[in-house]
Coordinates of C-alpha atoms in Angstrom, one line a residue:
M1 CA 156.6 78.3 335.9
P2 CA 156.8 79.6 332.3
R3 CA 155.8 83.2 331.8
V4 CA 152.5 83.8 330.0
E5 CA 152.7 86.5 327.3
A6 CA 149.9 89.0 327.2
P7 CA 148.0 89.1 323.9
T8 CA 149.3 91.7 321.6
A9 CA 147.2 94.2 319.6
T10 CA 148.2 92.8 316.3
A11 CA 145.8 89.9 315.9
S12 CA 145.7 88.0 312.6
A13 CA 142.8 88.2 310.3
A14 CA 141.8 84.6 311.1
D15 CA 141.3 85.5 314.8
T16 CA 139.0 88.4 314.0
P17 CA 135.3 87.7 313.6
T18 CA 134.3 88.4 310.0
T19 CA 131.0 90.2 310.6
P20 CA 129.6 92.6 308.0
D21 CA 130.4 95.5 310.4
T22 CA 134.0 94.6 310.7
L23 CA 134.5 94.2 307.0
S24 CA 132.9 97.6 306.2
S25 CA 135.0 99.4 308.7
D26 CA 138.3 97.9 307.8
V27 CA 138.3 98.1 304.0
E28 CA 138.7 101.9 303.6
P29 CA 141.6 102.4 306.1
V30 CA 143.6 99.5 304.6
R31 CA 143.1 100.8 301.0
A32 CA 144.0 104.3 301.9
A33 CA 147.1 103.3 303.7
G34 CA 148.1 101.1 300.8
R35 CA 147.6 103.7 298.1
G36 CA 149.1 106.6 300.1
S37 CA 146.9 109.1 298.1
R38 CA 143.8 108.9 296.0
P39 CA 143.8 109.0 292.2
P40 CA 143.0 112.3 290.6
V41 CA 139.5 111.1 289.5
E42 CA 138.6 110.1 293.0
W43 CA 140.0 113.4 294.3
V44 CA 137.7 115.3 291.9
A45 CA 134.6 113.2 292.3
G46 CA 134.9 112.6 296.0
G47 CA 135.0 114.9 299.0
D48 CA 133.0 117.9 299.9
W49 CA 132.8 120.4 297.1
R50 CA 130.1 122.6 298.7
T51 CA 132.6 124.9 300.4
P52 CA 134.7 125.4 297.2
A53 CA 131.5 126.0 295.2
L54 CA 130.4 128.6 297.7
V55 CA 133.8 130.4 297.7
A56 CA 134.2 130.3 293.9
G57 CA 130.6 131.4 293.2
L58 CA 130.7 134.3 295.7
T59 CA 134.1 135.5 294.5
A60 CA 133.1 135.4 290.8
L61 CA 129.8 137.2 291.5
V62 CA 131.4 140.0 293.5
A63 CA 134.2 140.5 291.0
Y64 CA 131.8 140.6 288.0
A65 CA 129.4 142.9 289.8
A66 CA 132.3 145.3 290.6
S67 CA 133.4 145.1 286.9
V68 CA 129.9 145.9 285.7
L69 CA 129.6 148.7 288.2
A70 CA 132.9 150.2 286.9
N71 CA 131.3 150.4 283.4
S72 CA 128.2 152.1 284.7
Y73 CA 129.7 155.4 283.4
L74 CA 128.0 154.3 280.1
I75 CA 124.7 155.1 281.8
W76 CA 125.7 158.4 283.3
L77 CA 127.2 159.6 280.0
G78 CA 123.9 158.9 278.2
S79 CA 124.0 157.9 274.6
D80 CA 127.4 159.4 273.9
P81 CA 129.3 156.1 274.2
H82 CA 126.7 154.5 271.9
H83 CA 126.4 151.2 273.8
S84 CA 123.8 148.5 273.2
A85 CA 121.3 147.2 275.8
S86 CA 123.8 144.5 276.9
G87 CA 126.8 146.7 276.6
V88 CA 127.4 147.1 280.4
F89 CA 127.5 143.3 280.8
R90 CA 129.9 142.8 277.9
S91 CA 132.1 145.6 279.0
G92 CA 132.0 144.0 282.5
V93 CA 133.4 140.8 281.1
I94 CA 136.2 142.7 279.4
T95 CA 137.0 144.5 282.7
L96 CA 136.9 141.2 284.6
A97 CA 139.3 139.7 282.1
W98 CA 141.7 142.6 282.6
A99 CA 141.5 142.2 286.3
F100 CA 142.6 138.6 286.2
G101 CA 145.3 138.5 283.6
S102 CA 143.9 138.6 280.0
P103 CA 144.1 141.5 277.6
V104 CA 141.3 142.1 275.0
F105 CA 142.2 141.1 271.5
G106 CA 140.8 142.5 268.3
H107 CA 141.4 141.7 264.7
G108 CA 139.6 142.5 261.5
N109 CA 139.2 141.5 257.9
G110 CA 138.5 143.6 254.8
S111 CA 139.3 147.3 255.3
A112 CA 139.4 146.6 259.0
G113 CA 142.4 144.3 258.6
G114 CA 145.1 144.0 261.1
G115 CA 144.8 143.4 264.8
G116 CA 146.0 144.2 268.3
S117 CA 145.5 143.8 272.0
V118 CA 145.3 146.1 275.0
G119 CA 145.1 145.4 278.7
M120 CA 145.1 147.4 281.9
A121 CA 144.3 145.6 285.1
P122 CA 141.9 147.4 287.4
L123 CA 143.8 146.6 290.6
P124 CA 141.0 147.5 293.0
I125 CA 138.8 144.8 291.4
S126 CA 141.6 142.3 291.4
L127 CA 142.3 143.0 295.1
L128 CA 138.6 142.9 295.9
G129 CA 138.3 139.4 294.4
L130 CA 141.3 138.1 296.3
A131 CA 139.9 139.6 299.6
V132 CA 136.4 138.1 299.1
F133 CA 138.0 134.8 298.3
A134 CA 140.2 134.9 301.5
L135 CA 137.3 136.0 303.8
A136 CA 134.8 133.5 302.3
F137 CA 137.3 130.6 302.5
R138 CA 138.3 131.5 306.1
S139 CA 134.7 131.6 307.2
A140 CA 133.7 128.3 305.6
A141 CA 136.8 126.2 305.8
S142 CA 137.3 123.4 308.4
A143 CA 139.4 123.9 311.4
D144 CA 141.4 120.7 310.6
R145 CA 144.6 121.7 308.8
P146 CA 144.7 118.8 306.2
D147 CA 141.1 119.2 305.3
R148 CA 141.6 122.9 305.1
T149 CA 144.5 122.5 302.7
V150 CA 142.5 120.2 300.4
T151 CA 139.6 122.6 300.4
A152 CA 141.9 125.5 299.6
A153 CA 143.3 123.8 296.5
R154 CA 139.8 122.9 295.3
S155 CA 138.5 126.4 295.9
A156 CA 141.4 128.0 293.9
V157 CA 140.9 125.6 291.0
L158 CA 137.2 126.1 290.9
T159 CA 137.4 129.9 291.2
A160 CA 139.9 130.1 288.3
F161 CA 137.6 127.8 286.3
V162 CA 134.5 129.9 286.9
L163 CA 136.3 133.2 286.0
A164 CA 137.6 131.6 282.8
L165 CA 134.1 130.6 281.8
I166 CA 133.0 134.2 282.3
G167 CA 135.8 135.3 280.0
F168 CA 134.1 133.5 277.1
G169 CA 131.5 136.3 277.3
G170 CA 134.0 138.7 275.8
F171 CA 133.9 137.0 272.4
A172 CA 132.0 139.1 269.8
T173 CA 131.9 140.0 266.1
F174 CA 130.8 143.3 264.7
G175 CA 130.3 144.8 261.3
P176 CA 128.9 143.6 258.0
R177 CA 130.2 140.4 256.4
G178 CA 133.5 140.9 254.7
D179 CA 134.5 143.8 256.9
Q180 CA 134.2 142.5 260.4
L181 CA 135.9 143.2 263.7
H182 CA 136.4 140.2 266.0
V183 CA 137.0 140.8 269.7
S184 CA 137.9 138.2 272.2
T185 CA 139.6 137.6 275.6
S186 CA 141.8 134.7 276.6
P187 CA 140.1 132.3 279.0
G188 CA 143.3 130.3 279.3
R189 CA 145.2 133.3 280.6
I190 CA 142.4 134.1 283.0
F191 CA 142.5 130.5 284.3
G192 CA 146.3 130.5 284.6
W193 CA 146.8 133.8 286.4
S194 CA 143.7 133.3 288.6
L195 CA 145.0 129.8 289.6
L196 CA 148.3 131.3 290.6
F197 CA 147.0 134.2 292.7
F198 CA 144.0 132.5 294.2
G199 CA 146.3 129.5 294.9
L200 CA 148.7 131.7 296.8
V201 CA 145.9 133.3 298.8
A202 CA 144.3 129.9 299.5
L203 CA 147.7 128.5 300.7
A204 CA 148.2 131.5 303.0
V205 CA 144.7 131.3 304.5
A206 CA 145.0 127.5 304.9
T207 CA 148.4 127.4 306.6
R208 CA 147.9 130.7 308.6
P209 CA 151.6 131.9 308.4
I210 CA 150.9 134.9 310.7
E211 CA 149.8 132.6 313.5
R212 CA 152.8 130.3 313.0
L213 CA 155.1 133.3 312.9
R214 CA 153.6 134.5 316.2
E215 CA 154.2 131.1 317.8
R216 CA 157.7 131.1 316.5
T217 CA 158.5 134.5 318.0
E218 CA 157.3 133.4 321.4
T219 CA 159.9 130.6 321.5
D220 CA 162.8 131.9 319.4
P221 CA 164.5 135.2 320.5
R222 CA 166.0 135.7 317.0
W223 CA 162.5 135.6 315.4
Q224 CA 161.3 137.9 318.1
R225 CA 164.0 140.5 317.4
L226 CA 163.3 140.3 313.7
A227 CA 159.6 140.9 314.2
D228 CA 160.3 143.8 316.5
E229 CA 162.5 145.4 314.0
W230 CA 160.4 145.0 310.8
W231 CA 156.7 144.5 311.7
L232 CA 156.2 148.1 312.6
P233 CA 158.0 149.4 309.4
I234 CA 155.9 147.1 307.3
K235 CA 152.7 148.5 308.8
G236 CA 154.0 152.1 308.6
A237 CA 154.9 151.6 304.9
A238 CA 151.3 150.3 304.2
V239 CA 149.9 153.4 305.8
T240 CA 152.2 155.8 304.0
L241 CA 151.9 154.2 300.5
G242 CA 148.1 153.9 300.9
L243 CA 147.8 157.5 301.8
A244 CA 150.1 158.6 299.0
I245 CA 148.0 156.6 296.4
A246 CA 144.7 158.1 297.9
L247 CA 146.1 161.6 297.7
G248 CA 147.3 160.9 294.2
W249 CA 143.9 159.8 293.0
I250 CA 142.2 162.8 294.5
A251 CA 144.8 165.1 292.8
G252 CA 144.4 163.3 289.5
V253 CA 140.6 163.7 289.5
C254 CA 140.9 167.4 290.5
A255 CA 143.4 168.0 287.7
A256 CA 141.1 166.2 285.2
V257 CA 138.1 168.4 286.3
A258 CA 140.2 171.5 286.0
E259 CA 141.5 170.7 282.6
A260 CA 138.1 169.5 281.3
G261 CA 136.7 173.1 281.4
T262 CA 133.1 173.2 280.4
Q263 CA 133.0 169.3 280.3
A264 CA 134.0 169.0 283.9
F265 CA 130.7 167.3 284.8
D266 CA 131.7 164.4 282.5
V267 CA 134.6 163.6 284.8
V268 CA 132.1 163.3 287.7
K269 CA 130.0 161.0 285.5
A270 CA 133.1 158.9 284.9
L271 CA 133.7 158.4 288.6
P272 CA 132.8 154.6 288.5
V273 CA 135.6 153.8 286.2
L274 CA 137.9 156.2 287.9
L275 CA 137.2 154.4 291.2
A276 CA 137.9 151.0 289.4
Y277 CA 141.3 152.3 288.6
F278 CA 141.9 154.0 292.0
V279 CA 145.2 152.3 292.6
N280 CA 146.4 152.7 289.0
L281 CA 145.6 156.4 288.8
G282 CA 146.8 157.1 292.3
L283 CA 150.1 155.4 291.7
D284 CA 150.6 157.2 288.4
V285 CA 150.0 160.6 290.0
M286 CA 152.3 159.6 293.0
Q287 CA 155.0 158.7 290.4
F288 CA 154.5 162.1 288.8
A289 CA 154.5 163.9 292.2
M290 CA 157.7 162.3 293.6
G291 CA 159.7 163.5 290.5
G292 CA 159.5 160.2 288.5
A293 CA 158.1 159.8 285.0
L294 CA 155.4 158.0 283.2
H295 CA 156.8 156.1 280.3
A296 CA 155.4 154.7 277.1
G297 CA 157.5 152.4 274.9
V298 CA 156.4 151.8 271.3
G299 CA 158.7 149.6 269.1
A300 CA 162.0 151.5 268.9
G301 CA 160.6 154.8 270.1
D302 CA 159.3 155.9 273.5
A303 CA 158.1 158.9 275.4
T304 CA 158.1 160.2 278.9
F305 CA 155.8 162.5 280.8
S306 CA 156.9 164.0 284.1
L307 CA 156.5 167.2 286.1
W308 CA 159.8 168.5 284.7
H309 CA 158.8 167.9 281.1
R310 CA 155.5 169.7 281.4
D311 CA 156.5 173.1 279.8
G312 CA 154.1 175.9 280.6
A313 CA 152.2 173.9 283.2
P314 CA 150.1 175.8 285.7
A315 CA 152.0 176.6 289.0
G316 CA 149.5 174.4 290.9
Y317 CA 151.0 171.3 289.4
F318 CA 154.1 171.9 291.4
G319 CA 152.0 171.6 294.5
L320 CA 152.1 167.9 293.9
L321 CA 155.6 167.9 295.3
L322 CA 154.0 168.1 298.8
L323 CA 152.3 164.8 298.3
M324 CA 155.2 162.6 299.4
P325 CA 156.2 164.7 302.4
I326 CA 152.6 164.7 303.7
A327 CA 152.3 160.9 303.3
I328 CA 155.7 160.2 304.9
A329 CA 154.9 162.5 307.8
A330 CA 151.6 160.8 308.4
G331 CA 153.2 157.3 308.2
S332 CA 156.0 158.3 310.6
T333 CA 153.4 159.8 313.0
W334 CA 151.5 156.6 312.9
I335 CA 154.6 154.6 313.8
F336 CA 155.3 156.8 316.8
R337 CA 151.8 156.5 318.0
H338 CA 151.7 152.7 317.7
G339 CA 155.3 151.8 318.6
D340 CA 156.8 151.0 322.0
P341 CA 156.6 154.3 324.0
A342 CA 159.8 153.3 325.8
D343 CA 161.8 152.8 322.6
A344 CA 162.2 156.1 320.9
T345 CA 165.2 154.9 319.0
G346 CA 163.4 151.9 317.6
R347 CA 160.5 154.0 316.4
A348 CA 162.9 156.5 314.7
R349 CA 164.6 153.6 312.9
A350 CA 161.3 152.2 311.8
C351 CA 160.5 155.5 310.1
Y352 CA 163.3 155.0 307.5
R353 CA 163.1 151.2 307.5
M354 CA 159.8 151.8 305.8
A355 CA 161.8 152.2 302.5
L356 CA 162.3 148.5 301.9
P357 CA 158.7 147.2 302.2
A358 CA 157.4 150.4 300.4
V359 CA 159.7 149.8 297.4
L360 CA 158.7 146.1 297.2
A361 CA 155.0 147.0 297.3
Y362 CA 155.5 149.7 294.7
L363 CA 157.2 147.3 292.3
V364 CA 154.3 144.8 292.5
L365 CA 151.7 147.5 292.0
A366 CA 153.5 149.3 289.3
I367 CA 154.2 146.2 287.2
A368 CA 150.6 144.9 287.6
G369 CA 149.0 148.2 286.9
R370 CA 150.8 149.1 283.6
V371 CA 149.0 149.4 280.3
G372 CA 150.1 146.7 277.8
F373 CA 149.3 146.9 274.1
S374 CA 150.3 145.3 270.8
A375 CA 149.3 145.8 267.2
A376 CA 149.9 144.1 263.9
G377 CA 149.2 145.8 260.6
S378 CA 147.0 144.5 257.8
S379 CA 148.2 142.7 254.8
G380 CA 148.5 146.0 253.0
S381 CA 150.6 147.5 255.8
P382 CA 152.3 144.7 257.7
I383 CA 153.7 146.8 260.5
G384 CA 153.6 145.5 264.1
T385 CA 154.6 146.8 267.4
S386 CA 154.0 146.3 271.2
G387 CA 154.9 148.0 274.4
H388 CA 153.8 149.2 277.8
A389 CA 152.7 152.5 279.3
G390 CA 152.9 153.4 283.0
P391 CA 155.4 154.3 285.7
Q392 CA 159.1 154.2 284.8
I393 CA 159.6 151.4 287.3
L394 CA 163.3 151.1 288.0
L395 CA 164.0 154.8 288.2
G396 CA 160.8 155.2 290.2
A397 CA 161.9 152.6 292.7
V398 CA 165.2 154.5 293.3
I399 CA 163.4 157.8 293.7
L400 CA 160.8 156.3 296.1
A401 CA 163.6 154.7 298.2
A402 CA 165.3 158.1 298.4
W403 CA 162.1 159.8 299.5
F404 CA 161.5 157.2 302.3
L405 CA 165.1 157.1 303.5
V406 CA 165.6 160.8 303.7
G407 CA 162.0 161.7 304.7
G408 CA 161.8 158.9 307.2
F409 CA 165.1 159.7 308.8
L410 CA 164.2 163.4 309.2
M411 CA 160.7 162.7 310.5
G412 CA 162.1 160.1 312.9
R413 CA 164.6 162.5 314.3
F414 CA 162.0 165.3 314.6
L415 CA 159.4 163.1 316.3
S416 CA 161.9 161.5 318.7
E417 CA 163.1 164.9 319.9
R418 CA 159.8 166.8 320.2
S419 CA 157.7 166.6 323.3
A420 CA 154.8 164.5 321.8
A421 CA 151.6 163.8 323.6
P422 CA 151.6 160.5 325.6
P423 CA 150.4 157.5 323.6
S424 CA 146.9 156.2 324.3
S425 CA 146.8 153.9 327.3
G426 CA 146.0 150.2 326.9
P427 CA 146.6 147.9 324.0
H428 CA 145.6 149.0 320.6
R429 CA 142.5 147.4 319.2
S430 CA 143.1 145.0 316.3
A431 CA 140.8 144.8 313.3
A432 CA 138.2 142.5 314.9
W433 CA 135.9 142.7 311.9
I434 CA 138.3 140.7 309.8
R435 CA 137.9 137.8 312.3
R436 CA 134.1 137.7 311.9
P437 CA 132.4 135.3 309.4
L438 CA 131.7 136.8 306.1
P439 CA 128.0 137.5 305.6
T440 CA 127.8 135.6 302.3
A441 CA 124.1 136.0 301.8
A442 CA 124.2 139.8 302.2
V443 CA 127.2 140.1 299.9
A444 CA 125.5 138.0 297.2
V445 CA 122.2 140.0 297.5
V446 CA 124.1 143.3 297.1
S447 CA 126.1 142.0 294.1
L448 CA 122.9 140.8 292.4
G449 CA 121.3 144.1 293.1
V450 CA 124.2 146.0 291.5
L451 CA 123.9 143.8 288.4
A452 CA 120.1 144.4 288.2
L453 CA 120.3 148.1 288.6
V454 CA 123.2 148.7 286.2
G455 CA 121.6 146.3 283.7
I456 CA 118.3 148.2 283.8
G457 CA 120.1 151.6 283.5
G458 CA 122.2 150.2 280.6
A459 CA 119.1 149.1 278.7
A460 CA 117.3 152.4 279.3
T461 CA 120.2 154.5 277.9
A462 CA 121.1 152.1 275.0
D463 CA 120.9 153.1 271.3
T464 CA 120.6 151.0 268.2
H465 CA 124.0 152.0 266.9
D466 CA 126.4 149.0 266.6
D467 CA 129.4 150.7 268.4
V468 CA 132.5 149.7 270.2
G469 CA 131.2 151.4 273.3
D470 CA 130.2 147.9 274.5
F471 CA 133.8 147.3 275.3
G472 CA 134.0 150.0 277.9
V473 CA 137.4 151.4 278.7
A474 CA 139.0 149.1 276.1
S475 CA 137.1 150.9 273.3
L476 CA 138.3 154.3 274.6
L477 CA 142.0 153.1 274.7
L478 CA 141.7 151.5 271.2
L479 CA 140.1 154.7 269.9
F480 CA 142.9 156.9 271.3
S481 CA 145.4 154.5 270.0
A482 CA 143.9 154.6 266.5
S483 CA 143.7 158.3 266.4
A484 CA 147.3 159.1 267.6
D485 CA 150.2 159.7 265.3
S486 CA 153.4 157.7 265.4
G487 CA 154.7 158.0 261.9
S488 CA 158.3 159.0 262.6
S489 CA 161.0 156.9 260.8
D490 CA 162.9 156.1 264.0
G491 CA 160.3 153.9 265.4
G492 CA 157.6 156.3 266.5
S493 CA 157.1 159.0 269.0
A494 CA 154.3 159.4 271.5
S495 CA 152.7 162.0 273.7
I496 CA 150.9 161.3 276.9
E497 CA 148.2 163.7 277.8
P498 CA 145.7 163.4 280.7
A499 CA 142.2 162.3 279.5
P500 CA 139.3 163.5 281.7
A501 CA 137.2 160.4 281.2
V502 CA 139.9 157.7 281.4
P503 CA 142.4 157.3 284.2
P504 CA 145.5 156.2 282.1
P505 CA 147.3 158.4 279.6
S506 CA 146.5 158.1 275.9
L507 CA 148.3 155.3 274.2
P508 CA 150.6 156.0 271.3
S509 CA 149.6 154.7 267.9
P510 CA 150.9 151.2 267.3
I511 CA 150.5 151.4 263.5
A512 CA 152.1 153.9 261.1
V513 CA 150.2 153.9 257.7
P514 CA 152.4 155.0 254.8
P515 CA 151.0 157.6 252.4
V516 CA 149.4 156.5 249.1
T517 CA 152.0 156.5 246.3
S518 CA 150.3 154.2 243.8
N519 CA 149.2 155.6 240.4
D520 CA 146.4 153.0 240.2
P521 CA 143.1 155.0 240.5
F522 CA 141.3 152.3 242.5
T523 CA 144.2 151.8 244.9
A524 CA 144.3 155.6 245.5
A525 CA 140.5 155.8 245.9
D526 CA 140.4 152.7 248.2
K527 CA 143.0 153.9 250.7
T528 CA 141.7 157.5 250.7
L529 CA 138.1 156.4 251.3
A530 CA 139.4 154.1 254.1
F531 CA 141.1 157.0 255.8
Y532 CA 137.9 159.1 255.6
A533 CA 135.8 156.2 256.8
L534 CA 138.1 155.9 259.9
A535 CA 137.8 159.6 260.5
E536 CA 134.0 159.3 260.3
D537 CA 134.0 156.5 262.9
I538 CA 136.2 158.5 265.2
Y539 CA 133.9 161.5 264.8
R540 CA 130.8 159.3 265.4
A541 CA 132.3 157.9 268.6
K542 CA 132.3 161.4 270.1
N543 CA 129.1 162.8 268.5
P544 CA 125.5 161.7 268.0
S545 CA 125.8 161.2 264.3
Y546 CA 128.2 161.1 261.4
T547 CA 129.1 164.4 259.6
R548 CA 129.1 165.6 256.0
D549 CA 131.7 168.3 256.7
I550 CA 135.0 167.4 255.1
G551 CA 136.8 170.0 257.0
V552 CA 135.7 168.6 260.3
L553 CA 137.0 165.1 259.3
Q554 CA 140.3 166.6 258.3
Q555 CA 140.7 167.9 261.8
Q556 CA 140.5 164.4 263.2
D557 CA 143.9 163.1 264.1
V558 CA 144.1 160.4 261.4
Q559 CA 147.4 160.1 259.5
G560 CA 146.9 160.4 255.8
L561 CA 144.3 163.2 255.8
P562 CA 144.2 165.2 253.7
A563 CA 147.7 164.5 252.2
T564 CA 146.7 161.2 250.6
T565 CA 143.7 162.6 248.8
Q566 CA 144.5 162.4 245.1
G567 CA 141.1 163.4 244.0
T568 CA 137.9 165.1 245.1
V569 CA 136.0 163.7 248.1
T570 CA 132.3 164.4 248.9
I571 CA 129.9 163.1 251.5
P572 CA 126.4 163.1 250.0
R573 CA 124.9 161.2 253.0
A574 CA 125.7 161.1 256.7
D575 CA 123.2 160.5 259.6
A576 CA 123.2 158.8 263.0
S577 CA 123.4 155.3 261.6
S578 CA 125.5 155.4 258.4
F579 CA 127.4 157.5 255.9
C580 CA 128.3 157.4 252.2
I581 CA 131.5 158.9 250.7
E582 CA 132.2 159.5 247.0
Y583 CA 135.7 159.9 245.4
F584 CA 136.3 161.5 242.0
S585 CA 139.8 161.0 240.5
D586 CA 141.7 164.1 239.4
T587 CA 142.9 162.4 236.3
G588 CA 139.4 161.6 235.1
Q589 CA 139.8 157.9 235.5
G590 CA 136.5 157.3 237.3
S591 CA 134.6 157.7 240.5
F592 CA 134.2 155.4 243.5
T593 CA 131.9 155.1 246.5
Y594 CA 132.3 153.9 250.1
D595 CA 129.1 153.0 251.9
S596 CA 129.3 152.3 255.6
N597 CA 126.7 149.6 255.2
D598 CA 129.0 147.6 252.9
R599 CA 132.3 148.8 254.2
I600 CA 134.0 148.4 250.8
A601 CA 134.9 150.8 248.0
T602 CA 133.0 150.2 244.7
P603 CA 133.3 151.8 241.3
G604 CA 130.9 154.5 240.4
A605 CA 129.1 157.4 242.3
T606 CA 126.2 155.5 243.8
C607 CA 125.4 157.3 247.0

């Protein structure tokens, strides 16, 4: 009898009943299998965008609220920074742009010609944004790995896009027509850098590499041995470096209070911005304490600032040398308390193996936390330069490695030989809070409350003066940059002095203005009046009004005063909102006037 074949599962289309239900259920799988992947338009238009929108909105809200809170020092310092009613919000945009990759750019026309840029990332705000993004995404993402990966990509793109949109709020123009200052950020840079870092975080949360590594160590002895040798040093390095940065920040604030003298309370009022630069300031002081140097490079010139270059410093400064031994001792003790009690040799090795992860983390933080600046002169003085200010990175990495290797080795030997108390029984509790879902509603309400409170305080303490205080820390850095002197012929020199209200050191001047040499009376008058106008603006930024005292202006650190004066200068009018300067030529070739309302020099004494 012939064998009867059983019907196979691959029936033809003709054998299948063509009901509406069958057609609707078969079309999508066949099309998806044929295409392999959906076109970009369908990828954007289709799918669930609610989770990416939630993650992006919450991340941007928290990061912007933290940026605005950092600039709340404008409220506590009263009217001294001369900010407008919306100044805290505009300065928050500038700080947010710094946190995610964009400097603030400024260029002017008229007597304010020239331009420049400055940027200094507030690393705590950057890290806070990345942490909120990771926790929000982990709480809302699907458990299915392919869906989670797609949602991660969408969340990163949408978050970068929202932050770039906020960056447009940093565009502004100040001053009268013909003599204006244009300030802006770079939304493109914000989008690019945000996409990179949020993309990496999204990929890490979506693929869960820690869990995969844990599974790998359970089956592969080589991975298990590698984890046993390096996981403890990595955690110990995090504890040590975190403590060193915290101690450095505390020491930096205490030093600023001590050096501020009678203005010490202003340092306390500036705590919001000091906390926003917690990592930056702590790392700078740690660099100083371990024997490294802070470095500023300007064109062909540079300057360094270290414990050994501080001639005549109080003896208390040398107490900073205890910072690294304290941090390394604390990190080594943590390793011995959390390591395998039966493996004293392994714990001792972990103490000096901290050097490698510590140096890698230091390099990332030091590079990201530097101050970057550039400047280009006006058409009358086409001199440009650029540079960085911050830790001297390569030498600092070598010094830090030496501290960890020597200190870790000695502490490991000491702790392995002493009769320490027995470790706590039972397994150590992990950070269970990080596994809990993020309370998105509570986080959003707190962020909105911060924006409301700081906004009300900013409006209550605002004044009517159109001032660069609206740009927060950027205005302070640009002010210090404009008032410094770098006129040496070999490319410039710089000095870095601690500023009580600002965490970074003062920037060196990017522009060297040559003295007036022209015999033309209008040229001499125009440049001399421009110098005195700059001195008035610098004085006004620190005081409630302009001044009529020529001697006070000549004490402002503005190159060209009073050497460029080829005539007699008087100030008939100076109040809280404007000033007027008159110039009389020594050769009797006329008089000229500079009115702050017009910002140009005109013939005649018209004040």
